[in-house]
Amino acid sequence: MDNTSMLGRKTNEESVGLSSKTRYMVETALMIAIVLIMGNTVLGTIPTPFLKISIVTVPVALAAMLIGPYAGIICGIVFGLNSFAGAFTGASGMLSTLFTISPIGVFVTAVVARFLDATVVSFLFKALHRGKLKQASYYICGALMPLFNTVFFMGSLCLFFYNTDYVQGLVAKYDAHGPFAFVVAMVGVQATVEALIGCLLAGTLGVILSKVLKRA
């Protein structure tokens, strides 16, 4: 009887482990699908009379919050690869133009920047969520995901392409003096709005879904 009981417990533990892994894979795949859908349709933007606000970082943030940091990183990489693909399809006129100058620079700007964004914010959320800011961590990281996305993306853009004729044309357009002034002039308002929306949208959804899904 003892051996049978032990075997039963072992089988149950293995089943639970398999179920947990399967659930992790399914949930991650679902978030990847959402990232791709939002990244390739109007669902990923909030149009306004003045700005085109991107919310593709929301599912990336939710993956980190609800599934785990590595799921967030995977979704961040998918977001970056999808953006990089835009350089080939023409979906991103800027990246398509810059790709003719430096494919490596575009890869870093589109993919590596999103990887860094997702990595930093995912593990920051994990750290904050264990401390006194457990509830606030959803809103903090919901805001930081789009903000860091802008920082890493524009930082890479300036690093590789600031002195190119294309970017210098934009610098002249915005009458900017130096890389920092250029970034602020070009995306400062948009980055601020995206951070606020990310805070409210990703943060609120994270809190609600964590309770519905009974996530710690």
PDB file of C-alpha atoms in Angstrom:
ATOM      1  CA  MET A   1       0.000   0.000   0.000  1.00  0.00           C
ATOM      2  CA  ASP A   2       2.805   2.384   0.834  1.00  0.00           C
ATOM      3  CA  ASN A   3       4.516   1.839  -2.528  1.00  0.00           C
ATOM      4  CA  THR A   4       1.231   2.299  -4.378  1.00  0.00           C
ATOM      5  CA  SER A   5       0.522   5.502  -2.465  1.00  0.00           C
ATOM      6  CA  MET A   6       3.976   6.868  -3.204  1.00  0.00           C
ATOM      7  CA  LEU A   7       3.614   5.991  -6.885  1.00  0.00           C
ATOM      8  CA  GLY A   8       0.285   7.770  -7.002  1.00  0.00           C
ATOM      9  CA  ARG A   9       1.726  10.898  -5.438  1.00  0.00           C
ATOM     10  CA  LYS A  10       4.671  10.846  -7.857  1.00  0.00           C
ATOM     11  CA  THR A  11       2.336  10.489 -10.829  1.00  0.00           C
ATOM     12  CA  ASN A  12       0.229  13.385  -9.609  1.00  0.00           C
ATOM     13  CA  GLU A  13       3.297  15.579  -9.131  1.00  0.00           C
ATOM     14  CA  GLU A  14       4.521  14.774 -12.632  1.00  0.00           C
ATOM     15  CA  SER A  15       1.079  15.530 -14.050  1.00  0.00           C
ATOM     16  CA  VAL A  16       0.987  18.844 -12.265  1.00  0.00           C
ATOM     17  CA  GLY A  17       4.475  19.660 -13.529  1.00  0.00           C
ATOM     18  CA  LEU A  18       3.513  18.786 -17.116  1.00  0.00           C
ATOM     19  CA  SER A  19       0.328  20.800 -16.815  1.00  0.00           C
ATOM     20  CA  SER A  20       2.267  23.773 -15.495  1.00  0.00           C
ATOM     21  CA  LYS A  21       4.758  23.622 -18.363  1.00  0.00           C
ATOM     22  CA  THR A  22       1.979  23.222 -20.903  1.00  0.00           C
ATOM     23  CA  ARG A  23       0.092  26.159 -19.427  1.00  0.00           C
ATOM     24  CA  TYR A  24       3.259  28.277 -19.518  1.00  0.00           C
ATOM     25  CA  MET A  25       3.816  27.440 -23.186  1.00  0.00           C
ATOM     26  CA  VAL A  26       0.197  28.071 -24.143  1.00  0.00           C
ATOM     27  CA  GLU A  27       0.024  31.392 -22.299  1.00  0.00           C
ATOM     28  CA  THR A  28       3.333  32.549 -23.779  1.00  0.00           C
ATOM     29  CA  ALA A  29       2.216  31.533 -27.269  1.00  0.00           C
ATOM     30  CA  LEU A  30      -1.032  33.434 -26.741  1.00  0.00           C
ATOM     31  CA  MET A  31       0.830  36.597 -25.737  1.00  0.00           C
ATOM     32  CA  ILE A  32       3.163  36.200 -28.735  1.00  0.00           C
ATOM     33  CA  ALA A  33       0.098  35.987 -30.985  1.00  0.00           C
ATOM     34  CA  ILE A  34      -1.330  39.141 -29.412  1.00  0.00           C
ATOM     35  CA  VAL A  35       1.976  40.972 -29.921  1.00  0.00           C
ATOM     36  CA  LEU A  36       2.013  39.980 -33.597  1.00  0.00           C
ATOM     37  CA  ILE A  37      -1.633  40.873 -34.159  1.00  0.00           C
ATOM     38  CA  MET A  38      -1.241  44.244 -32.480  1.00  0.00           C
ATOM     39  CA  GLY A  39       2.070  44.873 -34.246  1.00  0.00           C
ATOM     40  CA  ASN A  40       0.556  44.301 -37.679  1.00  0.00           C
ATOM     41  CA  THR A  41      -2.906  45.815 -37.353  1.00  0.00           C
ATOM     42  CA  VAL A  42      -4.559  49.000 -36.151  1.00  0.00           C
ATOM     43  CA  LEU A  43      -5.185  47.259 -32.819  1.00  0.00           C
ATOM     44  CA  GLY A  44      -1.644  48.149 -31.821  1.00  0.00           C
ATOM     45  CA  THR A  45      -2.165  51.885 -32.076  1.00  0.00           C
ATOM     46  CA  ILE A  46      -4.409  54.556 -30.640  1.00  0.00           C
ATOM     47  CA  PRO A  47      -4.859  57.202 -33.329  1.00  0.00           C
ATOM     48  CA  THR A  48      -5.175  60.811 -32.223  1.00  0.00           C
ATOM     49  CA  PRO A  49      -5.353  64.037 -34.240  1.00  0.00           C
ATOM     50  CA  PHE A  50      -1.708  64.757 -33.397  1.00  0.00           C
ATOM     51  CA  LEU A  51       0.025  61.488 -32.452  1.00  0.00           C
ATOM     52  CA  LYS A  52      -0.029  57.815 -33.362  1.00  0.00           C
ATOM     53  CA  ILE A  53       0.268  56.137 -29.992  1.00  0.00           C
ATOM     54  CA  SER A  54       1.667  52.579 -29.946  1.00  0.00           C
ATOM     55  CA  ILE A  55       0.420  50.116 -27.316  1.00  0.00           C
ATOM     56  CA  VAL A  56       2.266  47.015 -28.562  1.00  0.00           C
ATOM     57  CA  THR A  57       4.352  47.069 -25.385  1.00  0.00           C
ATOM     58  CA  VAL A  58       1.210  46.335 -23.320  1.00  0.00           C
ATOM     59  CA  PRO A  59       1.114  42.569 -24.056  1.00  0.00           C
ATOM     60  CA  VAL A  60       4.880  42.422 -23.541  1.00  0.00           C
ATOM     61  CA  ALA A  61       4.414  43.942 -20.097  1.00  0.00           C
ATOM     62  CA  LEU A  62       1.492  41.641 -19.300  1.00  0.00           C
ATOM     63  CA  ALA A  63       3.535  38.595 -20.285  1.00  0.00           C
ATOM     64  CA  ALA A  64       6.245  39.648 -17.828  1.00  0.00           C
ATOM     65  CA  MET A  65       3.713  40.368 -15.085  1.00  0.00           C
ATOM     66  CA  LEU A  66       1.428  37.359 -15.422  1.00  0.00           C
ATOM     67  CA  ILE A  67       3.634  34.606 -16.849  1.00  0.00           C
ATOM     68  CA  GLY A  68       7.181  35.480 -15.875  1.00  0.00           C
ATOM     69  CA  PRO A  69      10.268  37.443 -16.910  1.00  0.00           C
ATOM     70  CA  TYR A  70      11.348  35.007 -19.598  1.00  0.00           C
ATOM     71  CA  ALA A  71       7.915  35.133 -21.214  1.00  0.00           C
ATOM     72  CA  GLY A  72       8.212  38.906 -21.209  1.00  0.00           C
ATOM     73  CA  ILE A  73      11.647  38.694 -22.818  1.00  0.00           C
ATOM     74  CA  ILE A  74      10.401  36.289 -25.489  1.00  0.00           C
ATOM     75  CA  CYS A  75       7.509  38.611 -26.327  1.00  0.00           C
ATOM     76  CA  GLY A  76       9.931  41.548 -26.431  1.00  0.00           C
ATOM     77  CA  ILE A  77      12.138  39.714 -28.915  1.00  0.00           C
ATOM     78  CA  VAL A  78       9.101  38.851 -31.057  1.00  0.00           C
ATOM     79  CA  PHE A  79       8.074  42.515 -30.972  1.00  0.00           C
ATOM     80  CA  GLY A  80      11.557  43.460 -32.148  1.00  0.00           C
ATOM     81  CA  LEU A  81      11.723  40.827 -34.879  1.00  0.00           C
ATOM     82  CA  ASN A  82       8.333  41.917 -36.168  1.00  0.00           C
ATOM     83  CA  SER A  83       9.583  45.500 -36.261  1.00  0.00           C
ATOM     84  CA  PHE A  84      12.763  44.357 -38.022  1.00  0.00           C
ATOM     85  CA  ALA A  85      10.634  42.573 -40.617  1.00  0.00           C
ATOM     86  CA  GLY A  86       9.053  45.932 -41.352  1.00  0.00           C
ATOM     87  CA  ALA A  87      12.359  47.009 -42.843  1.00  0.00           C
ATOM     88  CA  PHE A  88      11.857  44.372 -45.551  1.00  0.00           C
ATOM     89  CA  THR A  89       8.123  44.781 -46.136  1.00  0.00           C
ATOM     90  CA  GLY A  90       8.152  48.555 -46.164  1.00  0.00           C
ATOM     91  CA  ALA A  91       5.826  48.707 -43.157  1.00  0.00           C
ATOM     92  CA  SER A  92       8.384  50.981 -41.513  1.00  0.00           C
ATOM     93  CA  GLY A  93       9.625  53.611 -43.924  1.00  0.00           C
ATOM     94  CA  MET A  94      12.313  54.771 -41.522  1.00  0.00           C
ATOM     95  CA  LEU A  95      13.756  51.314 -40.876  1.00  0.00           C
ATOM     96  CA  SER A  96      13.568  50.435 -44.571  1.00  0.00           C
ATOM     97  CA  THR A  97      15.630  53.500 -45.405  1.00  0.00           C
ATOM     98  CA  LEU A  98      18.123  52.921 -42.606  1.00  0.00           C
ATOM     99  CA  PHE A  99      18.472  49.246 -43.565  1.00  0.00           C
ATOM    100  CA  THR A 100      20.142  50.307 -46.817  1.00  0.00           C
ATOM    101  CA  ILE A 101      22.735  52.115 -44.702  1.00  0.00           C
ATOM    102  CA  SER A 102      23.405  49.512 -42.004  1.00  0.00           C
ATOM    103  CA  PRO A 103      21.435  46.257 -41.626  1.00  0.00           C
ATOM    104  CA  ILE A 104      23.272  45.539 -38.371  1.00  0.00           C
ATOM    105  CA  GLY A 105      22.339  48.949 -37.028  1.00  0.00           C
ATOM    106  CA  VAL A 106      18.683  48.342 -37.860  1.00  0.00           C
ATOM    107  CA  PHE A 107      18.791  44.906 -36.185  1.00  0.00           C
ATOM    108  CA  VAL A 108      20.179  46.436 -33.002  1.00  0.00           C
ATOM    109  CA  THR A 109      17.685  49.292 -33.119  1.00  0.00           C
ATOM    110  CA  ALA A 110      14.671  47.085 -33.803  1.00  0.00           C
ATOM    111  CA  VAL A 111      15.478  43.808 -32.021  1.00  0.00           C
ATOM    112  CA  VAL A 112      18.253  44.259 -29.464  1.00  0.00           C
ATOM    113  CA  ALA A 113      16.649  47.428 -28.111  1.00  0.00           C
ATOM    114  CA  ARG A 114      13.348  45.594 -27.519  1.00  0.00           C
ATOM    115  CA  PHE A 115      15.215  42.677 -25.932  1.00  0.00           C
ATOM    116  CA  LEU A 116      16.939  45.044 -23.510  1.00  0.00           C
ATOM    117  CA  ASP A 117      13.666  46.825 -22.751  1.00  0.00           C
ATOM    118  CA  ALA A 118      11.820  43.589 -21.987  1.00  0.00           C
ATOM    119  CA  THR A 119      14.714  42.157 -19.967  1.00  0.00           C
ATOM    120  CA  VAL A 120      15.183  45.198 -17.741  1.00  0.00           C
ATOM    121  CA  VAL A 121      11.487  45.767 -17.075  1.00  0.00           C
ATOM    122  CA  SER A 122      10.628  42.073 -16.642  1.00  0.00           C
ATOM    123  CA  PHE A 123      13.216  41.514 -13.924  1.00  0.00           C
ATOM    124  CA  LEU A 124      12.499  44.912 -12.374  1.00  0.00           C
ATOM    125  CA  PHE A 125       8.854  43.892 -12.038  1.00  0.00           C
ATOM    126  CA  LYS A 126       9.878  40.612 -10.432  1.00  0.00           C
ATOM    127  CA  ALA A 127      12.019  42.466  -7.893  1.00  0.00           C
ATOM    128  CA  LEU A 128       9.419  45.129  -7.103  1.00  0.00           C
ATOM    129  CA  HIS A 129       6.618  42.574  -6.893  1.00  0.00           C
ATOM    130  CA  ARG A 130       8.413  40.782  -4.066  1.00  0.00           C
ATOM    131  CA  GLY A 131       8.730  43.943  -1.996  1.00  0.00           C
ATOM    132  CA  LYS A 132       6.438  46.570  -0.531  1.00  0.00           C
ATOM    133  CA  LEU A 133       5.468  47.861  -3.983  1.00  0.00           C
ATOM    134  CA  LYS A 134       3.680  44.658  -4.964  1.00  0.00           C
ATOM    135  CA  GLN A 135       0.472  46.387  -6.117  1.00  0.00           C
ATOM    136  CA  ALA A 136       2.224  49.425  -7.556  1.00  0.00           C
ATOM    137  CA  SER A 137       4.685  47.227  -9.484  1.00  0.00           C
ATOM    138  CA  TYR A 138       2.035  46.594 -12.160  1.00  0.00           C
ATOM    139  CA  TYR A 139       1.604  50.310 -12.842  1.00  0.00           C
ATOM    140  CA  ILE A 140       5.307  51.117 -12.567  1.00  0.00           C
ATOM    141  CA  CYS A 141       6.351  48.487 -15.071  1.00  0.00           C
ATOM    142  CA  GLY A 142       3.346  49.203 -17.279  1.00  0.00           C
ATOM    143  CA  ALA A 143       4.756  52.716 -17.654  1.00  0.00           C
ATOM    144  CA  LEU A 144       8.417  51.729 -17.901  1.00  0.00           C
ATOM    145  CA  MET A 145       7.953  49.196 -20.715  1.00  0.00           C
ATOM    146  CA  PRO A 146       7.004  51.810 -23.367  1.00  0.00           C
ATOM    147  CA  LEU A 147       9.328  54.403 -21.845  1.00  0.00           C
ATOM    148  CA  PHE A 148      12.390  52.149 -21.953  1.00  0.00           C
ATOM    149  CA  ASN A 149      11.334  50.993 -25.395  1.00  0.00           C
ATOM    150  CA  THR A 150      11.675  54.584 -26.580  1.00  0.00           C
ATOM    151  CA  VAL A 151      14.950  55.106 -24.717  1.00  0.00           C
ATOM    152  CA  PHE A 152      16.646  51.987 -26.109  1.00  0.00           C
ATOM    153  CA  PHE A 153      15.190  52.384 -29.603  1.00  0.00           C
ATOM    154  CA  MET A 154      16.110  56.033 -29.998  1.00  0.00           C
ATOM    155  CA  GLY A 155      19.447  55.503 -28.260  1.00  0.00           C
ATOM    156  CA  SER A 156      20.362  52.804 -30.768  1.00  0.00           C
ATOM    157  CA  LEU A 157      19.073  54.934 -33.619  1.00  0.00           C
ATOM    158  CA  CYS A 158      21.325  57.806 -32.605  1.00  0.00           C
ATOM    159  CA  LEU A 159      24.279  55.514 -31.964  1.00  0.00           C
ATOM    160  CA  PHE A 160      24.207  54.006 -35.438  1.00  0.00           C
ATOM    161  CA  PHE A 161      22.526  56.615 -37.617  1.00  0.00           C
ATOM    162  CA  TYR A 162      22.715  60.081 -36.077  1.00  0.00           C
ATOM    163  CA  ASN A 163      25.360  61.306 -38.524  1.00  0.00           C
ATOM    164  CA  THR A 164      23.616  59.918 -41.615  1.00  0.00           C
ATOM    165  CA  ASP A 165      21.986  62.260 -44.104  1.00  0.00           C
ATOM    166  CA  TYR A 166      18.567  60.764 -43.351  1.00  0.00           C
ATOM    167  CA  VAL A 167      18.657  61.453 -39.613  1.00  0.00           C
ATOM    168  CA  GLN A 168      20.377  64.793 -40.074  1.00  0.00           C
ATOM    169  CA  GLY A 169      17.448  65.756 -42.267  1.00  0.00           C
ATOM    170  CA  LEU A 170      15.143  64.997 -39.332  1.00  0.00           C
ATOM    171  CA  VAL A 171      17.448  66.899 -36.989  1.00  0.00           C
ATOM    172  CA  ALA A 172      17.136  69.951 -39.236  1.00  0.00           C
ATOM    173  CA  LYS A 173      13.366  69.484 -39.467  1.00  0.00           C
ATOM    174  CA  TYR A 174      12.995  69.572 -35.694  1.00  0.00           C
ATOM    175  CA  ASP A 175      15.661  72.283 -35.355  1.00  0.00           C
ATOM    176  CA  ALA A 176      17.432  70.132 -32.750  1.00  0.00           C
ATOM    177  CA  HIS A 177      20.930  70.752 -31.459  1.00  0.00           C
ATOM    178  CA  GLY A 178      22.486  67.442 -30.444  1.00  0.00           C
ATOM    179  CA  PRO A 179      21.171  63.871 -30.099  1.00  0.00           C
ATOM    180  CA  PHE A 180      19.306  64.440 -26.822  1.00  0.00           C
ATOM    181  CA  ALA A 181      17.487  67.485 -28.154  1.00  0.00           C
ATOM    182  CA  PHE A 182      16.639  65.521 -31.306  1.00  0.00           C
ATOM    183  CA  VAL A 183      15.125  62.623 -29.337  1.00  0.00           C
ATOM    184  CA  VAL A 184      13.105  64.944 -27.109  1.00  0.00           C
ATOM    185  CA  ALA A 185      11.858  66.972 -30.064  1.00  0.00           C
ATOM    186  CA  MET A 186      10.946  63.925 -32.137  1.00  0.00           C
ATOM    187  CA  VAL A 187       9.391  61.550 -29.606  1.00  0.00           C
ATOM    188  CA  GLY A 188       9.330  63.338 -26.246  1.00  0.00           C
ATOM    189  CA  VAL A 189       5.598  63.998 -26.155  1.00  0.00           C
ATOM    190  CA  GLN A 190       4.737  60.644 -27.698  1.00  0.00           C
ATOM    191  CA  ALA A 191       6.929  58.753 -25.223  1.00  0.00           C
ATOM    192  CA  THR A 192       5.277  60.548 -22.310  1.00  0.00           C
ATOM    193  CA  VAL A 193       1.768  59.754 -23.560  1.00  0.00           C
ATOM    194  CA  GLU A 194       2.677  56.115 -24.243  1.00  0.00           C
ATOM    195  CA  ALA A 195       4.114  55.788 -20.736  1.00  0.00           C
ATOM    196  CA  LEU A 196       0.919  57.190 -19.197  1.00  0.00           C
ATOM    197  CA  ILE A 197      -1.288  54.894 -21.282  1.00  0.00           C
ATOM    198  CA  GLY A 198       0.968  51.922 -20.520  1.00  0.00           C
ATOM    199  CA  CYS A 199       0.753  52.710 -16.827  1.00  0.00           C
ATOM    200  CA  LEU A 200      -3.051  52.848 -16.846  1.00  0.00           C
ATOM    201  CA  LEU A 201      -3.763  50.099 -19.387  1.00  0.00           C
ATOM    202  CA  ALA A 202      -1.087  47.504 -18.650  1.00  0.00           C
ATOM    203  CA  GLY A 203      -1.130  48.298 -14.941  1.00  0.00           C
ATOM    204  CA  THR A 204      -4.899  47.960 -14.565  1.00  0.00           C
ATOM    205  CA  LEU A 205      -5.093  44.838 -16.723  1.00  0.00           C
ATOM    206  CA  GLY A 206      -2.187  43.341 -14.801  1.00  0.00           C
ATOM    207  CA  VAL A 207      -3.894  43.875 -11.443  1.00  0.00           C
ATOM    208  CA  ILE A 208      -7.249  42.543 -12.651  1.00  0.00           C
ATOM    209  CA  LEU A 209      -5.878  39.523 -14.514  1.00  0.00           C
ATOM    210  CA  SER A 210      -3.530  38.603 -11.675  1.00  0.00           C
ATOM    211  CA  LYS A 211      -6.579  38.292  -9.416  1.00  0.00           C
ATOM    212  CA  VAL A 212      -8.692  36.479 -11.978  1.00  0.00           C
ATOM    213  CA  LEU A 213      -5.902  34.040 -12.798  1.00  0.00           C
ATOM    214  CA  LYS A 214      -4.874  33.848  -9.113  1.00  0.00           C
ATOM    215  CA  ARG A 215      -1.278  34.809  -9.783  1.00  0.00           C
ATOM    216  CA  ALA A 216       0.898  35.843  -6.840  1.00  0.00           C
TER     217      ALA A 216
END
